Short mmCIF file of C-alpha atoms in Angstrom, two decimals:
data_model
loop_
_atom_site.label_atom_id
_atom_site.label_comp_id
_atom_site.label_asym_id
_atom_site.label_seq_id
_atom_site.Cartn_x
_atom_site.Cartn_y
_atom_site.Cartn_z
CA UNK A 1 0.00 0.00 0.00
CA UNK A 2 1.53 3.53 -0.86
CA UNK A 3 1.20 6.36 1.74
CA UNK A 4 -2.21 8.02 -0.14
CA UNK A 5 -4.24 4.32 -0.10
CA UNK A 6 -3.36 4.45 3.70
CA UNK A 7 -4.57 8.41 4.11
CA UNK A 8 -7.66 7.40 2.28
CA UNK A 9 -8.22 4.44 4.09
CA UNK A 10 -7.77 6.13 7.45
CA UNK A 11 -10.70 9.02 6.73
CA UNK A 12 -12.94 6.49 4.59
CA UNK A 13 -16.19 6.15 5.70
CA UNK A 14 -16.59 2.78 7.15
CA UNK A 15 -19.79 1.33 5.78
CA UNK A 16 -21.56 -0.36 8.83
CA UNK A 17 -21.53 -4.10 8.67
CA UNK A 18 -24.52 -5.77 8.70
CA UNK A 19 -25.44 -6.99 11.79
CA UNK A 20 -25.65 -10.93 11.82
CA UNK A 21 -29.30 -12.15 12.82
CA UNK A 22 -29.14 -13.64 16.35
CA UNK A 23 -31.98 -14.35 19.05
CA UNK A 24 -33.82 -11.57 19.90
CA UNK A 25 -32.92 -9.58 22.69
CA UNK A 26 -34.06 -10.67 26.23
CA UNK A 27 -36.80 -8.95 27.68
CA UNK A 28 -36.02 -6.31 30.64
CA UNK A 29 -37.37 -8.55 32.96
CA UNK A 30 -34.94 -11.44 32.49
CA UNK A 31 -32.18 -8.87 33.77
CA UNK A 32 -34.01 -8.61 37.32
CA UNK A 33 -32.67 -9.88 40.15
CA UNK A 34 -33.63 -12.14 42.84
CA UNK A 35 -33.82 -11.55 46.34
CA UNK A 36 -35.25 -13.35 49.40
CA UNK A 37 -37.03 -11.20 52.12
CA UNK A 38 -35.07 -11.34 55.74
CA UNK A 39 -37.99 -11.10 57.27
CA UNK A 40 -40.59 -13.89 55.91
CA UNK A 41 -38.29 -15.52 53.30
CA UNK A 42 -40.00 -14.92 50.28
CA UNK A 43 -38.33 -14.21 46.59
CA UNK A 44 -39.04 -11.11 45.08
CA UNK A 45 -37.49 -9.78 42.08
CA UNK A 46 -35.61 -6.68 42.10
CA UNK A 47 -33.99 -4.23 39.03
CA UNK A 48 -30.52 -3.73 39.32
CA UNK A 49 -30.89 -0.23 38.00
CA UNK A 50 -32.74 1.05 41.36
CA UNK A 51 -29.74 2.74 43.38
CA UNK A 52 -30.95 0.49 46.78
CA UNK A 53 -31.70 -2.74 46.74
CA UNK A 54 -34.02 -3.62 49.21
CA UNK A 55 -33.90 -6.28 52.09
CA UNK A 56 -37.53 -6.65 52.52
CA UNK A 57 -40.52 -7.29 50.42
CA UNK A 58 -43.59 -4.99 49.97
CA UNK A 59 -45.37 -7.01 52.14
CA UNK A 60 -43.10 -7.06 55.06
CA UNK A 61 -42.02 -3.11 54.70
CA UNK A 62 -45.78 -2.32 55.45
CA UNK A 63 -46.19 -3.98 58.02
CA UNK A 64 -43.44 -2.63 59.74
CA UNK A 65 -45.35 0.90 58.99
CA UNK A 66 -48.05 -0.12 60.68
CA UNK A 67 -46.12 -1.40 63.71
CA UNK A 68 -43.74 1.61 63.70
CA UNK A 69 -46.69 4.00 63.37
CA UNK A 70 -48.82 1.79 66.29
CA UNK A 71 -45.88 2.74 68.77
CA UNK A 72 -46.22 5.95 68.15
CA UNK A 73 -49.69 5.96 68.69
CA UNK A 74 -49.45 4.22 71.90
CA UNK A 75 -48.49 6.29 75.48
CA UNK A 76 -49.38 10.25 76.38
CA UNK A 77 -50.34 12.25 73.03
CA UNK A 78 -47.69 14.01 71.30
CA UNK A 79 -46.75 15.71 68.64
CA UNK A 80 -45.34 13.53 65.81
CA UNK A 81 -42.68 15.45 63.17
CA UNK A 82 -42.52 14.01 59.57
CA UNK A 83 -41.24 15.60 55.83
CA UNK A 84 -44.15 16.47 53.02
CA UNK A 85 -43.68 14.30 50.24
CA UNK A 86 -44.34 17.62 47.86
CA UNK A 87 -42.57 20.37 49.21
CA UNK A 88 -40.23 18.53 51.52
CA UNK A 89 -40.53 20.99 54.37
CA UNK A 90 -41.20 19.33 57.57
CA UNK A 91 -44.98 19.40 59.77
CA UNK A 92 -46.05 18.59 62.96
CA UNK A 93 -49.76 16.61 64.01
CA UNK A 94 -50.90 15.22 66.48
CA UNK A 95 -50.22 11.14 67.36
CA UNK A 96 -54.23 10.88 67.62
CA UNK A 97 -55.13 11.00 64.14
CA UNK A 98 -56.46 7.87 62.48
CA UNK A 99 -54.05 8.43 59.51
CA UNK A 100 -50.94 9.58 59.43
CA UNK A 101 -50.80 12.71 56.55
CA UNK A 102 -48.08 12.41 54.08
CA UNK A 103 -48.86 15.86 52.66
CA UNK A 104 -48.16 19.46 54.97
CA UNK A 105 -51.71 21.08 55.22
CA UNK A 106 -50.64 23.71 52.57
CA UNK A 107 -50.16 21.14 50.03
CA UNK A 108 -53.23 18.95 50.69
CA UNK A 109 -54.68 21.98 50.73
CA UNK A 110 -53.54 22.52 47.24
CA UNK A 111 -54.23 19.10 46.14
CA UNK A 112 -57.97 19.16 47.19
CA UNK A 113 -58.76 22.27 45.31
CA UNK A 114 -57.28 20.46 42.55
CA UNK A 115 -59.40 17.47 42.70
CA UNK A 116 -62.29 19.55 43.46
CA UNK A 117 -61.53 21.80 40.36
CA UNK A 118 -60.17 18.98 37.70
CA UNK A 119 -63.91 16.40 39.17
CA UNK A 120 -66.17 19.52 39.88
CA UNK A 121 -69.98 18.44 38.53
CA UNK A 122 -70.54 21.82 37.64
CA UNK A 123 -69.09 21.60 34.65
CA UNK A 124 -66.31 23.41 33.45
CA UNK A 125 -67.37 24.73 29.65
CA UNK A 126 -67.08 20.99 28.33
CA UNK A 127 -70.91 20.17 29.20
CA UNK A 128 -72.20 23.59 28.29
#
């Protein structure tokens, strides 16, 4: 090869080569993972793309809500401190309630007007 064939070869366009027919791919699922609950034992699966894998199944993780949040309820009544899942500030209530709010007032506040707008039976120029 002389010194141009090599130039040209070197800022040639390289055709793509075809691509040789295979199996398809493998689903997503097939590249989930696993795992056996500590607590009860049983196998869930798990994506390896999620930053934490978990230790416990759905199952289990509520019901140790429910057990965290029936300690709290239990003694003298006190204020209980948690973070809004909107806005992230933190809110105060009262260990009496039924249900625990996941939401500051201001932004349930926000999400009920909302609702009440978006499901209003008054109609909002589409039934007119």
């Amino acid at each position: 090869m002389s010194l141009m064939e090599k130039i040209k070869n070197l800022f040639r366009k390289n055709r793509p080569e075809p691509e040789k027919e295979t199996a398809p791919a493998a689903p997503a699922a097939a590249a989930r993972v696993k795992k056996t609950c500590k607590a009860c034992g049983k196998t869930f699966t798990v994506d390896p793309s999620w930053e934490f894998v978990p230790n416990y199944c759905k199952e289990c993780k509520k019901k140790f809500t429910q057990e965290k949040e029936a300690r709290q309820r239990a003694g003298a009544p006190r204020k209980i401190k948690r973070k809004c899942k909107a806005c992230g500030n933190y809110f105060t209530f009262p260990n009496t309630l039924e249900h625990y709010p996941n939401y500051c007032s201001n932004c349930r506040k926000k999400h009920q007007a909302q609702m009440k707008e978006k499901y209003s039976r008054k109609g909002s120029g589409a039934n007119k």
